[in-house]
Amino acid sequence: MLQEEILQAETSDPPSQLRSKRGRFTSNKRKRPRSATPLPASEAPVAESSEPEQQGPAYGPPTKHKVQAHRNFARISNVIINDITQHKHAGPFQKPVREKDAEGYTDIIKRPQDLKSIKAAITFGSRAINAATTSSTVDSPAIGTPSTSSSLVLLDKTADLIPPRAIVNSSQLEKEVMRMFANAVMFNPGEEGMVKDAREMADDIEAKVRDWRQVEGAAAVGRQEEDEEGQAVGGDKKRRKV
């Protein structure tokens, strides 16, 4: 009898465990209830919220509300302006299109542009730059601090520093010139005559503007290096005097 009881005890499952269908053991013991005592704030679990996390306001890049202007843009842009006005197809683009010469023009073209208006915008922009650089809103695009020696400056974006009222950098000039050609293609029907001349002139001017901007960029880098070198030499002289 004793041997049979020992054998039966060894072959049966432990009283505290039950065999599952997959052969794994699962405990049948009751879990102790969690203590009602609140945990310290440092150990308390953080509840996950189903609501999306509220993020702070998204701010754009520092130059989103700034305009990069060139102090001497009216002078350095003379080269490309002369090339544009002297082009063989530049005649129709010299002055604004009059409604009596092109009926319905203002109904189709919402932003007219011509060479006379572009020149006036460059002149106006030069005056606006001079007026703006006297205030404390001038920043150097390289280091983001006030500067009075750099030829390139960052100014607060206003209507007096952007087209169509003003043109203060080469990027604005290129866009307005291309707008002038796009207006001509949009208004005139067909692929010949004015449309063909406008596209041919646009290709020629685009290549010249690209070359001009490369030269302008190299010159700006050279002037910036000269300014930095001059400031460094000036600082050494001041230290030597002290």
C-alpha positions as YAML, in Angstrom:
chain: A
units: angstrom
residues:
- id: 1
  name: MET
  ca: [0.00, 0.00, 0.00]
- id: 2
  name: LEU
  ca: [2.77, 2.43, 0.89]
- id: 3
  name: GLN
  ca: [4.63, 1.80, -2.35]
- id: 4
  name: GLU
  ca: [1.43, 2.29, -4.38]
- id: 5
  name: GLU
  ca: [0.73, 5.64, -2.64]
- id: 6
  name: ILE
  ca: [4.34, 6.84, -3.27]
- id: 7
  name: LEU
  ca: [4.12, 5.76, -6.92]
- id: 8
  name: GLN
  ca: [0.76, 7.53, -7.35]
- id: 9
  name: ALA
  ca: [2.13, 10.72, -5.77]
- id: 10
  name: GLU
  ca: [5.19, 10.75, -8.09]
- id: 11
  name: THR
  ca: [3.16, 10.26, -11.28]
- id: 12
  name: SER
  ca: [0.43, 12.83, -10.50]
- id: 13
  name: ASP
  ca: [0.69, 16.58, -11.20]
- id: 14
  name: PRO
  ca: [1.74, 18.82, -8.36]
- id: 15
  name: PRO
  ca: [-1.29, 20.10, -6.46]
- id: 16
  name: SER
  ca: [-0.34, 23.72, -7.09]
- id: 17
  name: GLN
  ca: [0.00, 23.41, -10.86]
- id: 18
  name: LEU
  ca: [-2.28, 22.27, -13.72]
- id: 19
  name: ARG
  ca: [-1.06, 21.09, -17.11]
- id: 20
  name: SER
  ca: [-2.36, 23.06, -20.02]
- id: 21
  name: LYS
  ca: [-3.32, 21.65, -23.38]
- id: 22
  name: ARG
  ca: [0.09, 22.56, -24.83]
- id: 23
  name: GLY
  ca: [1.96, 20.80, -22.03]
- id: 24
  name: ARG
  ca: [2.90, 23.95, -20.12]
- id: 25
  name: PHE
  ca: [2.29, 24.45, -16.50]
- id: 26
  name: THR
  ca: [0.02, 27.19, -15.28]
- id: 27
  name: SER
  ca: [-0.33, 28.16, -11.68]
- id: 28
  name: ASN
  ca: [-3.73, 27.86, -10.03]
- id: 29
  name: LYS
  ca: [-2.73, 29.94, -7.06]
- id: 30
  name: ARG
  ca: [-4.71, 33.09, -6.44]
- id: 31
  name: LYS
  ca: [-2.83, 36.30, -6.99]
- id: 32
  name: ARG
  ca: [-2.52, 38.57, -4.06]
- id: 33
  name: PRO
  ca: [-4.50, 41.78, -4.39]
- id: 34
  name: ARG
  ca: [-2.39, 44.86, -4.97]
- id: 35
  name: SER
  ca: [-1.84, 47.05, -2.04]
- id: 36
  name: ALA
  ca: [-4.06, 50.13, -1.87]
- id: 37
  name: THR
  ca: [-1.18, 52.14, -0.46]
- id: 38
  name: PRO
  ca: [-0.20, 54.77, -3.09]
- id: 39
  name: LEU
  ca: [3.32, 54.55, -4.44]
- id: 40
  name: PRO
  ca: [5.75, 57.46, -4.21]
- id: 41
  name: ALA
  ca: [5.62, 59.91, -7.11]
- id: 42
  name: SER
  ca: [9.01, 58.74, -8.36]
- id: 43
  name: GLU
  ca: [7.84, 55.08, -8.55]
- id: 44
  name: ALA
  ca: [4.25, 55.61, -9.68]
- id: 45
  name: PRO
  ca: [3.56, 54.35, -13.24]
- id: 46
  name: VAL
  ca: [2.86, 56.96, -15.86]
- id: 47
  name: ALA
  ca: [-0.53, 56.56, -17.51]
- id: 48
  name: GLU
  ca: [-0.46, 56.58, -21.28]
- id: 49
  name: SER
  ca: [-2.87, 59.08, -22.77]
- id: 50
  name: SER
  ca: [-4.81, 58.23, -25.91]
- id: 51
  name: GLU
  ca: [-4.74, 61.88, -27.01]
- id: 52
  name: PRO
  ca: [-1.87, 62.97, -29.29]
- id: 53
  name: GLU
  ca: [0.92, 64.83, -27.62]
- id: 54
  name: GLN
  ca: [0.54, 68.59, -27.91]
- id: 55
  name: GLN
  ca: [3.62, 70.10, -29.45]
- id: 56
  name: GLY
  ca: [4.76, 73.66, -29.30]
- id: 57
  name: PRO
  ca: [4.32, 76.07, -32.19]
- id: 58
  name: ALA
  ca: [6.30, 75.25, -35.30]
- id: 59
  name: TYR
  ca: [8.74, 77.97, -36.17]
- id: 60
  name: GLY
  ca: [10.15, 78.40, -39.64]
- id: 61
  name: PRO
  ca: [13.78, 78.98, -40.54]
- id: 62
  name: PRO
  ca: [15.40, 82.23, -39.33]
- id: 63
  name: THR
  ca: [15.16, 83.72, -42.83]
- id: 64
  name: LYS
  ca: [11.46, 83.02, -43.32]
- id: 65
  name: HIS
  ca: [10.56, 86.59, -42.44]
- id: 66
  name: LYS
  ca: [13.83, 88.09, -43.70]
- id: 67
  name: VAL
  ca: [15.07, 89.28, -47.06]
- id: 68
  name: GLN
  ca: [18.70, 89.00, -48.12]
- id: 69
  name: ALA
  ca: [19.61, 92.27, -49.77]
- id: 70
  name: HIS
  ca: [22.73, 93.57, -51.48]
- id: 71
  name: ARG
  ca: [23.73, 97.10, -50.59]
- id: 72
  name: ASN
  ca: [25.17, 97.73, -54.08]
- id: 73
  name: PHE
  ca: [22.63, 95.73, -56.07]
- id: 74
  name: ALA
  ca: [21.54, 98.69, -58.20]
- id: 75
  name: ARG
  ca: [25.13, 99.10, -59.42]
- id: 76
  name: ILE
  ca: [26.12, 95.46, -59.90]
- id: 77
  name: SER
  ca: [22.87, 94.59, -61.69]
- id: 78
  name: ASN
  ca: [23.58, 97.09, -64.47]
- id: 79
  name: VAL
  ca: [25.55, 94.46, -66.38]
- id: 80
  name: ILE
  ca: [22.71, 91.97, -66.71]
- id: 81
  name: ILE
  ca: [20.07, 94.68, -67.19]
- id: 82
  name: ASN
  ca: [22.04, 96.06, -70.16]
- id: 83
  name: ASP
  ca: [22.27, 92.58, -71.68]
- id: 84
  name: ILE
  ca: [18.51, 92.12, -71.34]
- id: 85
  name: THR
  ca: [17.51, 95.50, -72.77]
- id: 86
  name: GLN
  ca: [19.90, 95.13, -75.72]
- id: 87
  name: HIS
  ca: [18.61, 91.72, -76.77]
- id: 88
  name: LYS
  ca: [17.25, 91.58, -80.32]
- id: 89
  name: HIS
  ca: [13.77, 90.58, -79.08]
- id: 90
  name: ALA
  ca: [13.62, 93.05, -76.18]
- id: 91
  name: GLY
  ca: [11.53, 95.68, -77.98]
- id: 92
  name: PRO
  ca: [8.04, 94.53, -76.87]
- id: 93
  name: PHE
  ca: [9.26, 94.13, -73.26]
- id: 94
  name: GLN
  ca: [10.66, 97.64, -72.81]
- id: 95
  name: LYS
  ca: [7.44, 99.23, -71.48]
- id: 96
  name: PRO
  ca: [4.23, 98.05, -69.78]
- id: 97
  name: VAL
  ca: [1.57, 96.52, -72.05]
- id: 98
  name: ARG
  ca: [-1.33, 98.90, -72.58]
- id: 99
  name: GLU
  ca: [-4.87, 97.64, -72.59]
- id: 100
  name: LYS
  ca: [-5.66, 99.39, -75.88]
- id: 101
  name: ASP
  ca: [-2.76, 97.56, -77.54]
- id: 102
  name: ALA
  ca: [-3.71, 94.16, -76.11]
- id: 103
  name: GLU
  ca: [-7.41, 93.90, -75.32]
- id: 104
  name: GLY
  ca: [-8.15, 91.70, -72.32]
- id: 105
  name: TYR
  ca: [-4.53, 91.66, -71.17]
- id: 106
  name: THR
  ca: [-5.30, 92.66, -67.57]
- id: 107
  name: ASP
  ca: [-8.02, 90.02, -67.38]
- id: 108
  name: ILE
  ca: [-5.53, 87.22, -68.10]
- id: 109
  name: ILE
  ca: [-2.27, 88.57, -66.68]
- id: 110
  name: LYS
  ca: [-2.60, 89.36, -62.99]
- id: 111
  name: ARG
  ca: [1.06, 90.29, -62.39]
- id: 112
  name: PRO
  ca: [2.33, 92.27, -65.41]
- id: 113
  name: GLN
  ca: [6.06, 92.87, -65.73]
- id: 114
  name: ASP
  ca: [8.33, 94.76, -68.12]
- id: 115
  name: LEU
  ca: [11.89, 96.07, -68.24]
- id: 116
  name: LYS
  ca: [10.95, 99.63, -67.31]
- id: 117
  name: SER
  ca: [9.15, 98.44, -64.19]
- id: 118
  name: ILE
  ca: [12.06, 96.13, -63.28]
- id: 119
  name: LYS
  ca: [14.52, 99.02, -63.46]
- id: 120
  name: ALA
  ca: [12.25, 101.17, -61.31]
- id: 121
  name: ALA
  ca: [11.93, 98.34, -58.77]
- id: 122
  name: ILE
  ca: [15.71, 98.03, -58.52]
- id: 123
  name: THR
  ca: [16.05, 101.77, -57.91]
- id: 124
  name: PHE
  ca: [13.30, 101.74, -55.30]
- id: 125
  name: GLY
  ca: [14.88, 98.72, -53.63]
- id: 126
  name: SER
  ca: [18.22, 100.48, -53.36]
- id: 127
  name: ARG
  ca: [16.58, 103.36, -51.52]
- id: 128
  name: ALA
  ca: [14.68, 100.97, -49.26]
- id: 129
  name: ILE
  ca: [17.91, 99.16, -48.36]
- id: 130
  name: ASN
  ca: [19.61, 102.42, -47.42]
- id: 131
  name: ALA
  ca: [16.65, 103.36, -45.25]
- id: 132
  name: ALA
  ca: [16.42, 99.94, -43.58]
- id: 133
  name: THR
  ca: [20.14, 99.59, -42.85]
- id: 134
  name: THR
  ca: [20.04, 102.62, -40.57]
- id: 135
  name: SER
  ca: [17.86, 100.70, -38.10]
- id: 136
  name: SER
  ca: [18.79, 97.84, -35.77]
- id: 137
  name: THR
  ca: [17.02, 95.21, -37.90]
- id: 138
  name: VAL
  ca: [20.10, 94.63, -40.05]
- id: 139
  name: ASP
  ca: [21.75, 91.23, -39.64]
- id: 140
  name: SER
  ca: [24.75, 89.69, -41.32]
- id: 141
  name: PRO
  ca: [23.58, 86.57, -43.21]
- id: 142
  name: ALA
  ca: [26.83, 84.83, -42.36]
- id: 143
  name: ILE
  ca: [26.82, 85.16, -38.58]
- id: 144
  name: GLY
  ca: [23.42, 86.57, -37.74]
- id: 145
  name: THR
  ca: [24.67, 89.60, -35.86]
- id: 146
  name: PRO
  ca: [24.38, 93.29, -36.64]
- id: 147
  name: SER
  ca: [26.80, 94.35, -39.32]
- id: 148
  name: THR
  ca: [27.50, 97.60, -41.10]
- id: 149
  name: SER
  ca: [30.48, 96.52, -43.22]
- id: 150
  name: SER
  ca: [29.10, 93.49, -45.06]
- id: 151
  name: SER
  ca: [27.62, 94.09, -48.52]
- id: 152
  name: LEU
  ca: [25.01, 91.37, -47.93]
- id: 153
  name: VAL
  ca: [22.46, 92.02, -45.18]
- id: 154
  name: LEU
  ca: [19.29, 90.41, -43.82]
- id: 155
  name: LEU
  ca: [16.36, 92.76, -43.47]
- id: 156
  name: ASP
  ca: [12.84, 92.33, -42.15]
- id: 157
  name: LYS
  ca: [10.56, 91.34, -45.03]
- id: 158
  name: THR
  ca: [8.29, 94.23, -45.97]
- id: 159
  name: ALA
  ca: [6.48, 95.33, -49.12]
- id: 160
  name: ASP
  ca: [9.27, 97.83, -49.75]
- id: 161
  name: LEU
  ca: [11.85, 95.04, -50.12]
- id: 162
  name: ILE
  ca: [10.05, 92.50, -52.30]
- id: 163
  name: PRO
  ca: [8.58, 92.49, -55.83]
- id: 164
  name: PRO
  ca: [6.71, 94.00, -57.48]
- id: 165
  name: ARG
  ca: [7.57, 97.17, -55.57]
- id: 166
  name: ALA
  ca: [11.28, 96.47, -55.05]
- id: 167
  name: ILE
  ca: [14.06, 94.17, -56.25]
- id: 168
  name: VAL
  ca: [17.01, 93.86, -53.87]
- id: 169
  name: ASN
  ca: [18.86, 90.68, -54.91]
- id: 170
  name: SER
  ca: [19.66, 88.56, -57.95]
- id: 171
  name: SER
  ca: [17.11, 85.87, -57.10]
- id: 172
  name: GLN
  ca: [14.27, 88.38, -57.17]
- id: 173
  name: LEU
  ca: [15.56, 89.86, -60.41]
- id: 174
  name: GLU
  ca: [15.71, 86.47, -62.11]
- id: 175
  name: LYS
  ca: [12.15, 85.59, -61.06]
- id: 176
  name: GLU
  ca: [10.72, 88.87, -62.31]
- id: 177
  name: VAL
  ca: [12.49, 88.62, -65.67]
- id: 178
  name: MET
  ca: [11.21, 85.06, -66.15]
- id: 179
  name: ARG
  ca: [7.74, 86.25, -65.13]
- id: 180
  name: MET
  ca: [7.89, 88.82, -67.94]
- id: 181
  name: PHE
  ca: [8.53, 86.08, -70.51]
- id: 182
  name: ALA
  ca: [5.94, 83.75, -69.00]
- id: 183
  name: ASN
  ca: [3.28, 86.46, -69.29]
- id: 184
  name: ALA
  ca: [4.04, 86.86, -72.97]
- id: 185
  name: VAL
  ca: [3.70, 83.11, -73.61]
- id: 186
  name: MET
  ca: [0.52, 82.92, -71.55]
- id: 187
  name: PHE
  ca: [-1.28, 85.76, -73.27]
- id: 188
  name: ASN
  ca: [-0.30, 85.28, -76.90]
- id: 189
  name: PRO
  ca: [-1.80, 82.30, -78.76]
- id: 190
  name: GLY
  ca: [0.10, 79.81, -80.87]
- id: 191
  name: GLU
  ca: [3.78, 78.91, -80.96]
- id: 192
  name: GLU
  ca: [5.05, 81.46, -83.47]
- id: 193
  name: GLY
  ca: [5.63, 85.21, -83.45]
- id: 194
  name: MET
  ca: [5.69, 86.73, -79.98]
- id: 195
  name: VAL
  ca: [5.68, 83.37, -78.22]
- id: 196
  name: LYS
  ca: [8.66, 82.08, -80.19]
- id: 197
  name: ASP
  ca: [10.62, 85.31, -79.62]
- id: 198
  name: ALA
  ca: [9.83, 85.30, -75.89]
- id: 199
  name: ARG
  ca: [11.02, 81.73, -75.46]
- id: 200
  name: GLU
  ca: [14.19, 82.35, -77.44]
- id: 201
  name: MET
  ca: [14.97, 85.45, -75.41]
- id: 202
  name: ALA
  ca: [14.17, 83.64, -72.17]
- id: 203
  name: ASP
  ca: [16.70, 80.90, -72.99]
- id: 204
  name: ASP
  ca: [19.40, 83.45, -73.82]
- id: 205
  name: ILE
  ca: [18.78, 85.56, -70.72]
- id: 206
  name: GLU
  ca: [18.55, 82.54, -68.43]
- id: 207
  name: ALA
  ca: [22.05, 81.45, -69.45]
- id: 208
  name: LYS
  ca: [23.41, 84.97, -68.98]
- id: 209
  name: VAL
  ca: [21.74, 85.35, -65.58]
- id: 210
  name: ARG
  ca: [23.21, 82.02, -64.46]
- id: 211
  name: ASP
  ca: [26.73, 83.11, -65.43]
- id: 212
  name: TRP
  ca: [26.22, 86.53, -63.90]
- id: 213
  name: ARG
  ca: [25.04, 85.07, -60.59]
- id: 214
  name: GLN
  ca: [28.10, 82.83, -60.41]
- id: 215
  name: VAL
  ca: [30.39, 85.82, -60.90]
- id: 216
  name: GLU
  ca: [28.37, 87.83, -58.40]
- id: 217
  name: GLY
  ca: [28.63, 85.03, -55.81]
- id: 218
  name: ALA
  ca: [32.38, 84.72, -56.23]
- id: 219
  name: ALA
  ca: [32.79, 88.48, -55.90]
- id: 220
  name: ALA
  ca: [30.65, 88.52, -52.76]
- id: 221
  name: VAL
  ca: [32.80, 85.81, -51.18]
- id: 222
  name: GLY
  ca: [35.94, 87.76, -52.05]
- id: 223
  name: ARG
  ca: [34.56, 90.95, -50.52]
- id: 224
  name: GLN
  ca: [33.51, 89.06, -47.39]
- id: 225
  name: GLU
  ca: [37.01, 87.62, -46.98]
- id: 226
  name: GLU
  ca: [38.54, 91.07, -47.46]
- id: 227
  name: ASP
  ca: [36.20, 92.51, -44.84]
- id: 228
  name: GLU
  ca: [37.08, 89.78, -42.35]
- id: 229
  name: GLU
  ca: [40.79, 90.18, -43.06]
- id: 230
  name: GLY
  ca: [40.56, 93.95, -42.67]
- id: 231
  name: GLN
  ca: [38.70, 93.60, -39.37]
- id: 232
  name: ALA
  ca: [41.31, 91.14, -38.11]
- id: 233
  name: VAL
  ca: [44.19, 93.44, -39.07]
- id: 234
  name: GLY
  ca: [42.44, 96.38, -37.48]
- id: 235
  name: GLY
  ca: [41.95, 94.40, -34.28]
- id: 236
  name: ASP
  ca: [45.66, 93.49, -34.17]
- id: 237
  name: LYS
  ca: [46.62, 97.13, -34.57]
- id: 238
  name: LYS
  ca: [44.36, 98.10, -31.71]
- id: 239
  name: ARG
  ca: [45.83, 95.42, -29.49]
- id: 240
  name: ARG
  ca: [49.35, 96.50, -30.34]
- id: 241
  name: LYS
  ca: [48.58, 100.10, -29.41]
- id: 242
  name: VAL
  ca: [47.21, 99.00, -26.05]
...
